[in-house]
mmCIF file of C-alpha atoms in Angstrom:
data_model
loop_
_atom_site.group_PDB
_atom_site.id
_atom_site.type_symbol
_atom_site.label_atom_id
_atom_site.label_comp_id
_atom_site.label_asym_id
_atom_site.label_seq_id
_atom_site.Cartn_x
_atom_site.Cartn_y
_atom_site.Cartn_z
ATOM 1 C CA ASP A 806 -133.642 124.924 145.481
ATOM 2 C CA LYS A 807 -136.261 123.248 147.653
ATOM 3 C CA LYS A 808 -137.760 121.160 144.843
ATOM 4 C CA LEU A 809 -134.390 119.712 143.850
ATOM 5 C CA GLN A 810 -133.108 119.641 147.453
ATOM 6 C CA VAL A 811 -129.766 120.952 146.213
ATOM 7 C CA GLU A 812 -128.261 121.128 149.711
ATOM 8 C CA ARG A 813 -128.965 117.428 150.235
ATOM 9 C CA VAL A 814 -127.518 116.663 146.784
ATOM 10 C CA MET A 815 -124.314 118.502 147.696
ATOM 11 C CA ASP A 816 -124.153 116.727 151.078
ATOM 12 C CA LEU A 817 -124.368 113.322 149.388
ATOM 13 C CA LEU A 818 -121.675 114.277 146.880
ATOM 14 C CA GLY A 819 -119.379 115.398 149.700
ATOM 15 C CA ILE A 820 -119.296 118.989 148.486
ATOM 16 C CA THR A 821 -117.893 120.933 151.418
ATOM 17 C CA THR A 822 -115.578 123.873 152.065
ATOM 18 C CA GLY A 823 -112.349 123.572 150.106
ATOM 19 C CA LYS A 824 -113.528 120.925 147.628
ATOM 20 C CA ASN A 825 -113.265 121.199 143.847
ATOM 21 C CA VAL A 826 -116.443 120.505 141.900
ATOM 22 C CA ALA A 827 -117.274 120.127 138.204
ATOM 23 C CA ASP A 828 -120.688 121.184 136.938
ATOM 24 C CA ILE A 829 -120.872 119.312 133.633
ATOM 25 C CA GLY A 830 -123.377 120.766 131.219
ATOM 26 C CA ALA A 831 -123.510 123.853 133.399
ATOM 27 C CA GLY A 832 -126.134 125.660 131.308
ATOM 28 C CA SER A 833 -127.144 128.888 133.061
ATOM 29 C CA GLY A 834 -124.826 128.229 135.986
ATOM 30 C CA TRP A 835 -127.657 127.542 138.442
ATOM 31 C CA PHE A 836 -125.763 124.751 140.203
ATOM 32 C CA THR A 837 -122.354 126.334 139.560
ATOM 33 C CA VAL A 838 -123.149 129.377 141.705
ATOM 34 C CA ARG A 839 -124.635 127.306 144.531
ATOM 35 C CA ALA A 840 -121.666 124.935 144.596
ATOM 36 C CA ALA A 841 -119.213 127.859 144.496
ATOM 37 C CA ARG A 842 -120.836 129.390 147.570
ATOM 38 C CA ARG A 843 -120.658 126.077 149.383
ATOM 39 C CA VAL A 844 -116.974 125.308 148.652
ATOM 40 C CA GLY A 845 -115.966 128.864 149.558
ATOM 41 C CA PRO A 846 -112.772 130.681 148.653
ATOM 42 C CA THR A 847 -110.557 127.648 149.281
ATOM 43 C CA GLY A 848 -112.527 125.501 146.836
ATOM 44 C CA ALA A 849 -113.310 125.849 143.163
ATOM 45 C CA VAL A 850 -115.999 125.037 140.635
ATOM 46 C CA LEU A 851 -115.321 124.158 137.023
ATOM 47 C CA ALA A 852 -118.379 125.131 134.974
ATOM 48 C CA GLU A 853 -118.185 122.925 131.863
ATOM 49 C CA ASP A 854 -120.354 123.089 128.787
ATOM 50 C CA ILE A 855 -119.912 122.372 125.066
ATOM 51 C CA ASN A 856 -121.732 125.528 123.969
ATOM 52 C CA PRO A 857 -119.451 128.601 123.668
ATOM 53 C CA ALA A 858 -122.422 130.950 124.180
ATOM 54 C CA VAL A 859 -123.205 129.236 127.487
ATOM 55 C CA ILE A 860 -119.596 129.529 128.619
ATOM 56 C CA GLU A 861 -119.686 133.238 127.777
ATOM 57 C CA TYR A 862 -122.970 133.661 129.694
ATOM 58 C CA ILE A 863 -121.584 131.927 132.789
ATOM 59 C CA GLY A 864 -118.448 134.061 132.598
ATOM 60 C CA LYS A 865 -120.584 137.189 132.672
ATOM 61 C CA ARG A 866 -122.815 135.801 135.429
ATOM 62 C CA ILE A 867 -119.954 134.936 137.768
ATOM 63 C CA ALA A 868 -118.388 138.370 137.195
ATOM 64 C CA LYS A 869 -121.705 140.126 137.865
ATOM 65 C CA GLU A 870 -122.427 138.022 140.972
ATOM 66 C CA ASP A 871 -118.794 138.254 142.158
ATOM 67 C CA VAL A 872 -118.128 134.519 142.332
ATOM 68 C CA PRO A 873 -114.314 134.405 141.977
ATOM 69 C CA ASN A 874 -113.858 130.667 142.591
ATOM 70 C CA VAL A 875 -115.443 129.559 139.287
ATOM 71 C CA ARG A 876 -113.566 128.731 136.106
ATOM 72 C CA THR A 877 -115.339 128.004 132.845
ATOM 73 C CA VAL A 878 -114.292 125.087 130.655
ATOM 74 C CA LEU A 879 -115.352 124.653 127.042
ATOM 75 C CA GLY A 880 -115.754 120.912 126.713
ATOM 76 C CA ALA A 881 -116.252 118.713 123.672
ATOM 77 C CA PRO A 882 -119.102 116.261 123.040
ATOM 78 C CA ASN A 883 -116.842 113.284 123.886
ATOM 79 C CA ASP A 884 -114.516 114.944 126.412
ATOM 80 C CA PRO A 885 -115.276 117.394 129.231
ATOM 81 C CA ARG A 886 -111.668 118.653 128.946
ATOM 82 C CA LEU A 887 -111.203 119.009 132.687
ATOM 83 C CA PRO A 888 -107.643 119.219 134.014
ATOM 84 C CA ALA A 889 -106.160 115.977 135.386
ATOM 85 C CA GLY A 890 -106.712 115.433 139.095
ATOM 86 C CA SER A 891 -108.862 118.526 139.376
ATOM 87 C CA VAL A 892 -112.169 117.501 140.996
ATOM 88 C CA ASP A 893 -113.543 115.855 144.126
ATOM 89 C CA ALA A 894 -117.144 115.776 142.896
ATOM 90 C CA VAL A 895 -119.039 116.047 139.606
ATOM 91 C CA LEU A 896 -122.690 116.808 138.998
ATOM 92 C CA MET A 897 -124.495 116.253 135.710
ATOM 93 C CA LEU A 898 -127.875 117.877 136.271
ATOM 94 C CA LYS A 899 -130.391 116.927 133.563
ATOM 95 C CA VAL A 900 -127.604 116.565 131.001
ATOM 96 C CA TYR A 901 -126.581 112.895 130.876
ATOM 97 C CA HIS A 902 -129.350 111.999 128.414
ATOM 98 C CA GLU A 903 -127.847 114.546 125.980
ATOM 99 C CA ILE A 904 -124.431 112.836 125.799
ATOM 100 C CA ALA A 905 -124.249 111.090 122.423
ATOM 101 C CA HIS A 906 -121.313 108.783 123.223
ATOM 102 C CA PRO A 907 -121.390 108.284 126.987
ATOM 103 C CA GLU A 908 -118.681 105.605 127.229
ATOM 104 C CA ALA A 909 -116.089 107.807 125.496
ATOM 105 C CA PHE A 910 -117.175 110.822 127.563
ATOM 106 C CA LEU A 911 -117.008 108.919 130.854
ATOM 107 C CA LYS A 912 -113.576 107.488 130.071
ATOM 108 C CA ALA A 913 -112.334 110.997 129.226
ATOM 109 C CA LEU A 914 -113.720 112.216 132.580
ATOM 110 C CA LYS A 915 -111.740 109.709 134.677
ATOM 111 C CA PRO A 916 -108.345 111.478 134.642
ATOM 112 C CA ALA A 917 -109.958 114.603 136.157
ATOM 113 C CA LEU A 918 -111.271 112.677 139.156
ATOM 114 C CA ARG A 919 -109.302 112.731 142.379
ATOM 115 C CA ALA A 920 -109.143 109.608 144.551
ATOM 116 C CA GLY A 921 -112.597 108.909 146.003
ATOM 117 C CA ALA A 922 -114.350 111.469 143.770
ATOM 118 C CA LYS A 923 -118.098 111.085 143.378
ATOM 119 C CA VAL A 924 -119.975 111.511 140.113
ATOM 120 C CA GLY A 925 -123.634 112.464 140.547
ATOM 121 C CA ILE A 926 -126.210 112.189 137.802
ATOM 122 C CA ILE A 927 -129.669 113.692 138.152
ATOM 123 C CA ASP A 928 -131.967 112.956 135.260
ATOM 124 C CA ARG A 929 -135.485 111.806 134.579
ATOM 125 C CA ASN A 930 -136.744 108.454 133.518
ATOM 126 C CA GLY A 931 -137.399 108.450 129.805
ATOM 127 C CA ASN A 932 -136.492 106.863 126.512
ATOM 128 C CA GLY A 933 -133.622 109.115 125.409
ATOM 129 C CA GLU A 934 -135.815 111.104 123.044
ATOM 130 C CA ASN A 935 -137.936 112.889 125.642
ATOM 131 C CA HIS A 936 -135.228 114.610 127.714
ATOM 132 C CA GLY A 937 -134.801 111.590 129.904
ATOM 133 C CA LEU A 938 -133.172 108.179 130.040
ATOM 134 C CA ASP A 939 -134.069 105.070 131.994
ATOM 135 C CA HIS A 940 -131.866 104.892 135.070
ATOM 136 C CA ASP A 941 -130.985 101.243 134.350
ATOM 137 C CA VAL A 942 -129.397 102.365 131.062
ATOM 138 C CA VAL A 943 -127.337 104.966 132.931
ATOM 139 C CA VAL A 944 -126.160 102.397 135.478
ATOM 140 C CA ARG A 945 -125.182 99.956 132.716
ATOM 141 C CA GLU A 946 -123.314 102.603 130.707
ATOM 142 C CA LEU A 947 -121.331 103.798 133.703
ATOM 143 C CA ARG A 948 -120.519 100.235 134.736
ATOM 144 C CA GLU A 949 -119.241 99.546 131.207
ATOM 145 C CA ALA A 950 -117.068 102.674 131.443
ATOM 146 C CA GLY A 951 -115.485 101.490 134.718
ATOM 147 C CA TYR A 952 -117.643 103.128 137.382
ATOM 148 C CA LYS A 953 -119.560 101.549 140.271
ATOM 149 C CA LEU A 954 -122.931 102.659 141.609
ATOM 150 C CA VAL A 955 -122.624 103.795 145.238
ATOM 151 C CA GLY A 956 -125.979 105.529 145.787
ATOM 152 C CA THR A 957 -129.504 105.686 144.342
ATOM 153 C CA TYR A 958 -132.065 108.315 145.362
ATOM 154 C CA ASP A 959 -135.437 109.563 144.130
ATOM 155 C CA PHE A 960 -135.958 112.643 146.311
ATOM 156 C CA THR A 961 -134.989 115.265 143.733
ATOM 157 C CA LYS A 962 -138.543 115.767 142.562
ATOM 158 C CA ALA A 963 -141.820 115.037 144.278
ATOM 159 C CA ASP A 964 -143.259 113.220 141.238
ATOM 160 C CA LYS A 965 -140.589 110.483 141.542
ATOM 161 C CA GLU A 966 -139.797 110.803 137.813
ATOM 162 C CA ASP A 967 -136.289 112.064 138.525
ATOM 163 C CA TYR A 968 -133.492 109.948 139.906
ATOM 164 C CA PHE A 969 -130.174 110.809 141.494
ATOM 165 C CA LEU A 970 -127.383 108.275 141.037
ATOM 166 C CA ILE A 971 -123.905 108.493 142.537
ATOM 167 C CA PHE A 972 -120.924 106.662 141.084
ATOM 168 C CA GLN A 973 -117.245 106.258 141.799
ATOM 169 C CA VAL A 974 -114.448 104.842 139.682
ATOM 170 C CA ARG A 975 -113.979 101.116 140.293
#
């Protein structure tokens, strides 16, 4: 939590009590659980992943940890399959570089975003083959998909290899 500064990440994404959040590429549910605690019983978290085994794992985790404000969503490689108008904030934590067709994915994400929603991407600088992607590529791809960059940060890891970018729909 301290290394990533997850509380600061959530502050910058406007994740507060009562908000609805999507954790895209939720994996083990690490961020899902933290966001669910922050939004409280009047908010919700959609834990999205394309791997059915991961969705099953998160389902068991949220039941075991008694986190009733989380719903799992089995997405597709080109579509997160989130309900229209369902989220105020999105976080893609170390997952953007895995998206094979980002423009299609990002366009499919738009209908789920409420007015003013923020889309946060935390990833590491890299070449796309080493579990990272140059942040300039990410900015260009989101711009081409109709998003604007509204924040750039490098605090998420002390080595400055990671970046945190925040976008909104233009």
